Amino acid sequence: MEFRIDRSSGLPAYLQLVRQVREALRLGWLGPGDRLPTVRDVVARSGVNANTVLKAYRELELSGLVEARQGSGTFIKAGLGSTDPEVMAALRARLAEWVREAREAGLDIEDIDALVRSVLAADEDGNQITAGDGVAVL
Amino acid sequence: MEFRIDRSSGLPAYLQLVRQVREALRLGWLGPGDRLPTVRDVVARSGVNANTVLKAYRELELSGLVEARQGSGTFIKAGLGSTDPEVMAALRARLAEWVREAREAGLDIEDIDALVRSVLAADEDGNQITAGDGVAVL
DNA sequence: CAAAGTGTTCTAGTCAACTAAGACACTAGA
DNA sequence: TCTAGTGTCTTAGTTGACTAGAACACTTTG
């Protein structure tokens, strides 16, 4: 497991860590029994403070995804991704192809990002009732 | 132009505003001469403080995208999206189709999001030298 | 001119995120 | 048993995001 902390993104570091673990679980890169990098490991390599890492790990523990064993490490407790890895790989391949097409059409990363976000937002609106949960639409 | 402020996302409100204006420019929804919602408008509808909105608009102004005219409003100064609208629409349609497939395969929004992010991250790594710019890879 | 609507500034304060450095408690392995 | 590696806690402090409320400056319209 490798973390990427982007300090310029505006998103709090501990949330970036949480998100990345969750994503790794979604994608099947991590599964029950796997050990996360040690707190000191993350600290040493990213410069993030130990308390920040701890906060991320604690949040993951509270949501039941990991289990911290003092003296030994932090381990994945439950999985998240329920999708067949092969299906996942196929979808991934087709998405990668779409990205390639977009790039060939001259779009840069930000263009692609904007497009993706707008499509996902539209999809979310059409399929789920999320209004009210802290989301204001004006 | 409609803004969506998601207080639970962890991303500062003013950055959400900035991002949404930039995205609208990328997608061609906004162009030079268009007027952004007034500061008081955003305040009234979202509950965000005037200073927060102002901070977002100021950031957009600093990057040369909008122009604030005191007493009259804030207007788009320059465009961002350079891509042909038709090409954009085509790409959008194909992406929407991909999303539909993903949903049919049983993926939920978070699965899709994780997949998209990982593909985009891989793409970015392969095509651009972004190391060093505040991004730590561990 | 007057009024309404616009961006702008100010002061004061709260809260979350993060840093810093150290100490403690527990576990696994030599 | 000792030691290195682990998670955990404590205290103290800095910074940025945000809120609150008010006032000011300017433009447009009637």
mmCIF file of C-alpha atoms (C1' of nucleotides) in Angstrom:
data_model
loop_
_atom_site.group_PDB
_atom_site.id
_atom_site.type_symbol
_atom_site.label_atom_id
_atom_site.label_comp_id
_atom_site.label_asym_id
_atom_site.label_seq_id
_atom_site.Cartn_x
_atom_site.Cartn_y
_atom_site.Cartn_z
ATOM 1 C CA MET A 1 0.000 0.000 0.000
ATOM 2 C CA GLU A 2 1.336 3.371 -1.031
ATOM 3 C CA PHE A 3 -0.082 6.703 0.023
ATOM 4 C CA ARG A 4 -0.022 9.945 -1.878
ATOM 5 C CA ILE A 5 -0.451 13.121 0.048
ATOM 6 C CA ASP A 6 -1.180 16.185 -2.022
ATOM 7 C CA ARG A 7 -0.845 19.214 0.169
ATOM 8 C CA SER A 8 -2.089 21.561 -2.505
ATOM 9 C CA SER A 9 -5.400 19.812 -2.965
ATOM 10 C CA GLY A 10 -7.055 21.516 -0.023
ATOM 11 C CA LEU A 11 -8.320 18.199 1.286
ATOM 12 C CA PRO A 12 -7.084 17.466 4.827
ATOM 13 C CA ALA A 13 -4.232 14.972 4.900
ATOM 14 C CA TYR A 14 -6.025 12.550 7.194
ATOM 15 C CA LEU A 15 -8.984 12.450 4.832
ATOM 16 C CA GLN A 16 -6.689 11.718 1.938
ATOM 17 C CA LEU A 17 -5.338 8.745 3.848
ATOM 18 C CA VAL A 18 -8.820 7.508 4.718
ATOM 19 C CA ARG A 19 -9.999 7.869 1.171
ATOM 20 C CA GLN A 20 -7.030 6.016 -0.235
ATOM 21 C CA VAL A 21 -7.494 3.070 2.057
ATOM 22 C CA ARG A 22 -11.167 2.916 1.201
ATOM 23 C CA GLU A 23 -10.369 3.077 -2.478
ATOM 24 C CA ALA A 24 -7.813 0.322 -2.177
ATOM 25 C CA LEU A 25 -10.475 -1.796 -0.508
ATOM 26 C CA ARG A 26 -12.985 -0.976 -3.236
ATOM 27 C CA LEU A 27 -10.534 -1.947 -5.914
ATOM 28 C CA GLY A 28 -9.507 -5.126 -4.180
ATOM 29 C CA TRP A 29 -5.939 -3.992 -3.661
ATOM 30 C CA LEU A 30 -6.360 -4.546 0.028
ATOM 31 C CA GLY A 31 -8.245 -7.286 1.789
ATOM 32 C CA PRO A 32 -8.864 -8.699 5.263
ATOM 33 C CA GLY A 33 -5.651 -9.540 7.055
ATOM 34 C CA ASP A 34 -3.439 -7.132 5.144
ATOM 35 C CA ARG A 35 -1.406 -4.752 7.196
ATOM 36 C CA LEU A 36 -1.374 -1.036 6.622
ATOM 37 C CA PRO A 37 1.909 0.882 6.661
ATOM 38 C CA THR A 38 2.935 1.629 10.213
ATOM 39 C CA VAL A 39 2.237 5.043 11.607
ATOM 40 C CA ARG A 40 5.937 5.788 11.816
ATOM 41 C CA ASP A 41 6.392 4.639 8.252
ATOM 42 C CA VAL A 42 3.918 7.133 6.927
ATOM 43 C CA VAL A 43 5.364 9.836 9.125
ATOM 44 C CA ALA A 44 8.896 9.198 7.916
ATOM 45 C CA ARG A 45 8.031 9.152 4.255
ATOM 46 C CA SER A 46 5.459 11.893 3.987
ATOM 47 C CA GLY A 47 6.352 14.319 6.723
ATOM 48 C CA VAL A 48 2.804 14.130 7.995
ATOM 49 C CA ASN A 49 2.532 14.174 11.754
ATOM 50 C CA ALA A 50 1.937 10.992 13.713
ATOM 51 C CA ASN A 51 -1.262 12.379 15.166
ATOM 52 C CA THR A 52 -2.593 13.009 11.698
ATOM 53 C CA VAL A 53 -1.939 9.443 10.617
ATOM 54 C CA LEU A 54 -3.422 8.224 13.851
ATOM 55 C CA LYS A 55 -6.524 10.248 13.233
ATOM 56 C CA ALA A 56 -6.948 8.646 9.838
ATOM 57 C CA TYR A 57 -6.422 5.139 11.166
ATOM 58 C CA ARG A 58 -8.787 5.775 14.044
ATOM 59 C CA GLU A 59 -11.460 6.937 11.657
ATOM 60 C CA LEU A 60 -11.027 3.772 9.634
ATOM 61 C CA GLU A 61 -11.250 1.753 12.813
ATOM 62 C CA LEU A 62 -14.432 3.500 13.889
ATOM 63 C CA SER A 63 -16.049 2.604 10.613
ATOM 64 C CA GLY A 64 -15.074 -0.999 11.194
ATOM 65 C CA LEU A 65 -12.702 -1.305 8.260
ATOM 66 C CA VAL A 66 -9.456 -1.850 10.111
ATOM 67 C CA GLU A 67 -8.308 -3.127 13.463
ATOM 68 C CA ALA A 68 -5.384 -1.594 15.313
ATOM 69 C CA ARG A 69 -3.367 -4.031 17.397
ATOM 70 C CA GLN A 70 -1.093 -2.231 19.745
ATOM 71 C CA GLY A 71 2.466 -3.368 19.407
ATOM 72 C CA SER A 72 1.902 -5.152 16.162
ATOM 73 C CA GLY A 73 0.239 -2.976 13.549
ATOM 74 C CA THR A 74 -2.982 -1.947 11.901
ATOM 75 C CA PHE A 75 -4.781 -4.582 9.911
ATOM 76 C CA ILE A 76 -7.624 -4.721 7.448
ATOM 77 C CA LYS A 77 -10.661 -6.159 9.138
ATOM 78 C CA ALA A 78 -13.339 -6.104 6.464
ATOM 79 C CA GLY A 79 -13.488 -5.754 2.724
ATOM 80 C CA LEU A 80 -15.497 -3.264 0.755
ATOM 81 C CA GLY A 81 -15.373 -4.262 -2.863
ATOM 82 C CA SER A 82 -17.974 -6.861 -3.675
ATOM 83 C CA THR A 83 -17.424 -6.809 -7.404
ATOM 84 C CA ASP A 84 -15.882 -9.605 -9.390
ATOM 85 C CA PRO A 85 -12.239 -8.693 -10.102
ATOM 86 C CA GLU A 86 -12.567 -9.702 -13.724
ATOM 87 C CA VAL A 87 -15.555 -7.466 -14.272
ATOM 88 C CA MET A 88 -13.668 -4.724 -12.541
ATOM 89 C CA ALA A 89 -10.668 -5.199 -14.794
ATOM 90 C CA ALA A 90 -12.834 -5.115 -17.887
ATOM 91 C CA LEU A 91 -14.498 -1.900 -16.829
ATOM 92 C CA ARG A 92 -11.147 -0.457 -16.016
ATOM 93 C CA ALA A 93 -9.817 -1.267 -19.432
ATOM 94 C CA ARG A 94 -12.736 0.357 -21.189
ATOM 95 C CA LEU A 95 -12.448 3.445 -19.056
ATOM 96 C CA ALA A 96 -8.742 3.667 -19.790
ATOM 97 C CA GLU A 97 -9.572 3.508 -23.474
ATOM 98 C CA TRP A 98 -12.053 6.324 -23.096
ATOM 99 C CA VAL A 99 -9.406 8.398 -21.380
ATOM 100 C CA ARG A 100 -7.009 7.739 -24.226
ATOM 101 C CA GLU A 101 -9.616 8.930 -26.711
ATOM 102 C CA ALA A 102 -10.243 12.043 -24.700
ATOM 103 C CA ARG A 103 -6.555 12.839 -24.643
ATOM 104 C CA GLU A 104 -6.296 12.338 -28.364
ATOM 105 C CA ALA A 105 -9.153 14.773 -28.786
ATOM 106 C CA GLY A 106 -6.990 17.334 -27.092
ATOM 107 C CA LEU A 107 -8.426 17.305 -23.593
ATOM 108 C CA ASP A 108 -6.046 17.779 -20.730
ATOM 109 C CA ILE A 109 -6.380 16.293 -17.284
ATOM 110 C CA GLU A 110 -8.510 19.133 -16.004
ATOM 111 C CA ASP A 111 -10.866 18.922 -18.949
ATOM 112 C CA ILE A 112 -11.254 15.210 -18.367
ATOM 113 C CA ASP A 113 -11.738 15.714 -14.685
ATOM 114 C CA ALA A 114 -14.439 18.296 -15.251
ATOM 115 C CA LEU A 115 -16.237 16.034 -17.690
ATOM 116 C CA VAL A 116 -16.076 13.031 -15.405
ATOM 117 C CA ARG A 117 -17.299 14.979 -12.427
ATOM 118 C CA SER A 118 -20.230 16.404 -14.292
ATOM 119 C CA VAL A 119 -21.293 13.028 -15.623
ATOM 120 C CA LEU A 120 -21.007 11.415 -12.211
ATOM 121 C CA ALA A 121 -22.906 14.269 -10.617
ATOM 122 C CA ALA A 122 -25.693 13.903 -13.151
ATOM 123 C CA ASP A 123 -25.779 10.177 -12.536
ATOM 124 C CA GLU A 124 -25.935 10.641 -8.804
ATOM 125 C CA ASP A 125 -28.755 13.122 -9.076
ATOM 126 C CA GLY A 126 -30.799 10.855 -11.234
ATOM 127 C CA ASN A 127 -30.396 7.739 -9.158
ATOM 128 C CA GLN A 128 -30.171 8.699 -5.573
ATOM 129 C CA ILE A 129 -31.876 10.941 -3.126
ATOM 130 C CA THR A 130 -29.026 12.733 -1.492
ATOM 131 C CA ALA A 131 -30.629 16.080 -0.943
ATOM 132 C CA GLY A 132 -30.527 17.294 2.578
ATOM 133 C CA ASP A 133 -27.370 15.568 3.671
ATOM 134 C CA GLY A 134 -25.365 18.723 3.876
ATOM 135 C CA VAL A 135 -25.643 19.331 0.174
ATOM 136 C CA ALA A 136 -27.038 22.673 -0.894
ATOM 137 C CA VAL A 137 -28.084 23.140 -4.489
ATOM 138 C CA LEU A 138 -28.483 26.736 -5.623
ATOM 139 C CA MET B 1 -24.835 28.997 -12.932
ATOM 140 C CA GLU B 2 -25.743 26.904 -9.929
ATOM 141 C CA PHE B 3 -23.432 26.083 -7.091
ATOM 142 C CA ARG B 4 -23.417 23.038 -4.892
ATOM 143 C CA ILE B 5 -21.782 23.240 -1.544
ATOM 144 C CA ASP B 6 -21.151 19.958 0.160
ATOM 145 C CA ARG B 7 -20.143 20.633 3.716
ATOM 146 C CA SER B 8 -19.381 17.008 4.434
ATOM 147 C CA SER B 9 -16.794 16.655 1.699
ATOM 148 C CA GLY B 10 -14.000 18.146 3.763
ATOM 149 C CA LEU B 11 -13.080 20.476 0.921
ATOM 150 C CA PRO B 12 -13.251 24.156 1.936
ATOM 151 C CA ALA B 13 -16.360 25.902 0.652
ATOM 152 C CA TYR B 14 -14.461 28.583 -1.208
ATOM 153 C CA LEU B 15 -12.491 25.933 -3.086
ATOM 154 C CA GLN B 16 -15.700 24.199 -4.053
ATOM 155 C CA LEU B 17 -16.911 27.439 -5.554
ATOM 156 C CA VAL B 18 -13.670 28.018 -7.415
ATOM 157 C CA ARG B 19 -13.635 24.514 -8.756
ATOM 158 C CA GLN B 20 -17.207 24.704 -9.961
ATOM 159 C CA VAL B 21 -16.619 27.903 -11.872
ATOM 160 C CA ARG B 22 -13.512 26.445 -13.457
ATOM 161 C CA GLU B 23 -15.398 23.316 -14.405
ATOM 162 C CA ALA B 24 -18.214 25.312 -15.923
ATOM 163 C CA LEU B 25 -15.637 27.135 -17.998
ATOM 164 C CA ARG B 26 -14.013 23.889 -19.060
ATOM 165 C CA LEU B 27 -17.322 22.456 -20.121
ATOM 166 C CA GLY B 28 -18.365 25.558 -21.979
ATOM 167 C CA TRP B 29 -21.293 26.271 -19.678
ATOM 168 C CA LEU B 30 -19.842 29.668 -18.961
ATOM 169 C CA GLY B 31 -18.068 32.013 -21.333
ATOM 170 C CA PRO B 32 -16.669 35.544 -21.475
ATOM 171 C CA GLY B 33 -19.235 38.154 -20.561
ATOM 172 C CA ASP B 34 -21.417 35.890 -18.453
ATOM 173 C CA ARG B 35 -22.174 37.066 -14.968
ATOM 174 C CA LEU B 36 -21.658 34.958 -11.898
ATOM 175 C CA PRO B 37 -24.304 34.847 -9.168
ATOM 176 C CA THR B 38 -23.966 37.838 -6.895
ATOM 177 C CA VAL B 39 -22.190 37.439 -3.614
ATOM 178 C CA ARG B 40 -25.426 38.098 -1.730
ATOM 179 C CA ASP B 41 -27.209 35.559 -3.880
ATOM 180 C CA VAL B 42 -24.828 32.789 -2.970
ATOM 181 C CA VAL B 43 -24.911 33.842 0.654
ATOM 182 C CA ALA B 44 -28.694 33.787 0.765
ATOM 183 C CA ARG B 45 -29.076 30.434 -0.877
ATOM 184 C CA SER B 46 -26.221 28.463 0.602
ATOM 185 C CA GLY B 47 -25.701 29.970 4.021
ATOM 186 C CA VAL B 48 -22.028 30.425 3.226
ATOM 187 C CA ASN B 49 -20.597 33.652 4.555
ATOM 188 C CA ALA B 50 -20.038 36.623 2.265
ATOM 189 C CA ASN B 51 -16.337 36.618 3.005
ATOM 190 C CA THR B 52 -16.091 33.018 1.898
ATOM 191 C CA VAL B 53 -17.772 33.754 -1.425
ATOM 192 C CA LEU B 54 -15.623 36.812 -1.829
ATOM 193 C CA LYS B 55 -12.521 34.761 -1.229
ATOM 194 C CA ALA B 56 -13.527 32.383 -3.995
ATOM 195 C CA TYR B 57 -14.274 35.197 -6.433
ATOM 196 C CA ARG B 58 -11.045 36.922 -5.573
ATOM 197 C CA GLU B 59 -9.107 33.773 -6.248
ATOM 198 C CA LEU B 60 -10.788 33.485 -9.617
ATOM 199 C CA GLU B 61 -9.956 37.096 -10.325
ATOM 200 C CA LEU B 62 -6.324 36.612 -9.384
ATOM 201 C CA SER B 63 -6.041 33.786 -11.870
ATOM 202 C CA GLY B 64 -7.497 36.077 -14.513
ATOM 203 C CA LEU B 65 -10.676 34.140 -15.108
ATOM 204 C CA VAL B 66 -13.225 36.680 -13.893
ATOM 205 C CA GLU B 67 -13.457 40.395 -13.423
ATOM 206 C CA ALA B 68 -15.274 41.976 -10.502
ATOM 207 C CA ARG B 69 -16.948 45.278 -11.255
ATOM 208 C CA GLN B 70 -17.943 47.012 -8.101
ATOM 209 C CA GLY B 71 -21.554 47.967 -8.101
ATOM 210 C CA SER B 72 -22.433 45.803 -11.018
ATOM 211 C CA GLY B 73 -21.323 42.211 -10.595
ATOM 212 C CA THR B 74 -18.660 39.634 -11.295
ATOM 213 C CA PHE B 75 -18.157 38.647 -14.894
ATOM 214 C CA ILE B 76 -16.325 35.967 -16.799
ATOM 215 C CA LYS B 77 -13.253 37.440 -18.401
ATOM 216 C CA ALA B 78 -11.620 34.525 -20.161
ATOM 217 C CA GLY B 79 -12.615 31.057 -21.266
ATOM 218 C CA LEU B 80 -10.877 27.825 -20.417
ATOM 219 C CA GLY B 81 -12.323 25.099 -22.553
ATOM 220 C CA SER B 82 -10.693 24.987 -25.928
ATOM 221 C CA THR B 83 -12.366 21.815 -27.094
ATOM 222 C CA ASP B 84 -15.012 21.623 -29.770
ATOM 223 C CA PRO B 85 -18.430 21.327 -28.095
ATOM 224 C CA GLU B 86 -19.467 18.504 -30.382
ATOM 225 C CA VAL B 87 -16.415 16.462 -29.563
ATOM 226 C CA MET B 88 -17.077 17.178 -25.926
ATOM 227 C CA ALA B 89 -20.652 16.012 -26.215
ATOM 228 C CA ALA B 90 -19.594 12.818 -27.932
ATOM 229 C CA LEU B 91 -17.072 12.037 -25.252
ATOM 230 C CA ARG B 92 -19.636 12.804 -22.639
ATOM 231 C CA ALA B 93 -22.113 10.407 -24.159
ATOM 232 C CA ARG B 94 -19.609 7.578 -24.278
ATOM 233 C CA LEU B 95 -18.591 8.193 -20.709
ATOM 234 C CA ALA B 96 -22.210 8.186 -19.618
ATOM 235 C CA GLU B 97 -22.623 4.861 -21.329
ATOM 236 C CA TRP B 98 -19.639 3.484 -19.504
ATOM 237 C CA VAL B 99 -21.125 4.629 -16.227
ATOM 238 C CA ARG B 100 -24.371 2.897 -17.075
ATOM 239 C CA GLU B 101 -22.488 -0.329 -17.734
ATOM 240 C CA ALA B 102 -20.645 -0.017 -14.478
ATOM 241 C CA ARG B 103 -23.883 0.437 -12.604
ATOM 242 C CA GLU B 104 -25.404 -2.573 -14.295
ATOM 243 C CA ALA B 105 -22.384 -4.564 -13.209
ATOM 244 C CA GLY B 106 -23.343 -3.742 -9.655
ATOM 245 C CA LEU B 107 -20.913 -0.953 -8.879
ATOM 246 C CA ASP B 108 -22.143 1.832 -6.663
ATOM 247 C CA ILE B 109 -21.042 5.443 -6.841
ATOM 248 C CA GLU B 110 -18.095 4.898 -4.556
ATOM 249 C CA ASP B 111 -16.873 1.925 -6.555
ATOM 250 C CA ILE B 112 -17.094 3.966 -9.724
ATOM 251 C CA ASP B 113 -15.380 6.871 -8.114
ATOM 252 C CA ALA B 114 -12.524 4.711 -6.896
ATOM 253 C CA LEU B 115 -12.107 3.189 -10.325
ATOM 254 C CA VAL B 116 -12.133 6.524 -12.090
ATOM 255 C CA ARG B 117 -9.662 8.039 -9.699
ATOM 256 C CA SER B 118 -7.243 5.172 -10.050
ATOM 257 C CA VAL B 119 -7.380 5.258 -13.824
ATOM 258 C CA LEU B 120 -6.895 9.002 -13.934
ATOM 259 C CA ALA B 121 -4.048 8.785 -11.455
ATOM 260 C CA ALA B 122 -2.347 6.163 -13.574
ATOM 261 C CA ASP B 123 -2.824 8.296 -16.649
ATOM 262 C CA GLU B 124 -1.399 11.322 -14.951
ATOM 263 C CA ASP B 125 1.635 9.418 -13.760
ATOM 264 C CA GLY B 126 2.377 8.128 -17.183
ATOM 265 C CA ASN B 127 2.056 11.387 -19.040
ATOM 266 C CA GLN B 128 3.170 14.137 -16.809
ATOM 267 C CA ILE B 129 5.979 14.948 -14.476
ATOM 268 C CA THR B 130 4.191 16.096 -11.406
ATOM 269 C CA ALA B 131 6.591 14.815 -8.792
ATOM 270 C CA GLY B 132 7.800 17.387 -6.365
ATOM 271 C CA ASP B 133 4.896 19.766 -6.589
ATOM 272 C CA GLY B 134 3.677 19.055 -3.120
ATOM 273 C CA VAL B 135 2.867 15.483 -3.968
ATOM 274 C CA ALA B 136 4.516 12.841 -1.861
ATOM 275 C CA VAL B 137 4.480 9.273 -3.071
ATOM 276 C CA LEU B 138 5.192 6.651 -0.450
ATOM 277 C "C1'" DC C 1 -31.237 63.048 -7.073
ATOM 278 C "C1'" DA C 2 -32.771 58.814 -4.797
ATOM 279 C "C1'" DA C 3 -32.934 53.995 -4.186
ATOM 280 C "C1'" DA C 4 -31.748 49.435 -4.841
ATOM 281 C "C1'" DG C 5 -28.359 46.325 -5.894
ATOM 282 C "C1'" DT C 6 -23.637 45.430 -6.454
ATOM 283 C "C1'" DG C 7 -18.612 44.401 -4.750
ATOM 284 C "C1'" DT C 8 -15.581 45.418 -0.713
ATOM 285 C "C1'" DT C 9 -13.548 46.090 3.789
ATOM 286 C "C1'" DC C 10 -13.282 45.725 8.665
ATOM 287 C "C1'" DT C 11 -13.042 43.694 13.353
ATOM 288 C "C1'" DA C 12 -13.625 40.018 16.253
ATOM 289 C "C1'" DG C 13 -14.026 35.554 17.195
ATOM 290 C "C1'" DT C 14 -14.620 30.145 16.803
ATOM 291 C "C1'" DC C 15 -13.185 25.789 15.308
ATOM 292 C "C1'" DA C 16 -10.787 22.172 12.777
ATOM 293 C "C1'" DA C 17 -6.432 20.663 10.928
ATOM 294 C "C1'" DC C 18 -2.007 20.209 11.724
ATOM 295 C "C1'" DT C 19 2.642 20.382 13.935
ATOM 296 C "C1'" DA C 20 6.065 19.296 17.585
ATOM 297 C "C1'" DA C 21 8.299 16.498 20.929
ATOM 298 C "C1'" DG C 22 8.070 13.453 24.150
ATOM 299 C "C1'" DA C 23 6.474 9.607 26.910
ATOM 300 C "C1'" DC C 24 3.890 5.309 27.671
ATOM 301 C "C1'" DA C 25 2.066 0.452 26.694
ATOM 302 C "C1'" DC C 26 2.163 -3.511 24.280
ATOM 303 C "C1'" DT C 27 4.032 -7.367 21.044
ATOM 304 C "C1'" DA C 28 7.166 -10.181 18.562
ATOM 305 C "C1'" DG C 29 11.542 -12.003 17.896
ATOM 306 C "C1'" DA C 30 16.442 -12.853 19.086
ATOM 307 C "C1'" DT D 1 14.850 -11.385 29.298
ATOM 308 C "C1'" DC D 2 16.103 -7.827 26.324
ATOM 309 C "C1'" DT D 3 15.289 -5.067 22.306
ATOM 310 C "C1'" DA D 4 13.250 -3.167 18.435
ATOM 311 C "C1'" DG D 5 9.095 -2.077 16.502
ATOM 312 C "C1'" DT D 6 4.414 -1.169 17.095
ATOM 313 C "C1'" DG D 7 0.048 1.750 18.444
ATOM 314 C "C1'" DT D 8 -1.307 5.380 21.782
ATOM 315 C "C1'" DC D 9 -1.582 9.438 24.567
ATOM 316 C "C1'" DT D 10 -0.367 14.113 26.336
ATOM 317 C "C1'" DT D 11 0.558 18.942 26.122
ATOM 318 C "C1'" DA D 12 1.241 23.010 23.761
ATOM 319 C "C1'" DG D 13 1.028 25.775 19.995
ATOM 320 C "C1'" DT D 14 0.295 27.592 14.912
ATOM 321 C "C1'" DT D 15 -2.347 28.228 10.940
ATOM 322 C "C1'" DG D 16 -6.207 28.397 7.815
ATOM 323 C "C1'" DA D 17 -11.201 28.196 7.073
ATOM 324 C "C1'" DC D 18 -15.134 30.047 8.398
ATOM 325 C "C1'" DT D 19 -18.725 32.907 10.867
ATOM 326 C "C1'" DA D 20 -20.974 37.274 12.390
ATOM 327 C "C1'" DG D 21 -22.380 41.800 11.764
ATOM 328 C "C1'" DA D 22 -21.681 46.034 10.259
ATOM 329 C "C1'" DA D 23 -20.246 49.610 7.356
ATOM 330 C "C1'" DC D 24 -18.410 51.605 2.998
ATOM 331 C "C1'" DA D 25 -17.956 52.502 -2.156
ATOM 332 C "C1'" DC D 26 -19.682 52.140 -6.510
ATOM 333 C "C1'" DT D 27 -23.175 51.453 -10.520
ATOM 334 C "C1'" DT D 28 -27.497 51.177 -12.530
ATOM 335 C "C1'" DT D 29 -32.132 52.453 -12.957
ATOM 336 C "C1'" DG D 30 -36.149 55.251 -12.296
#
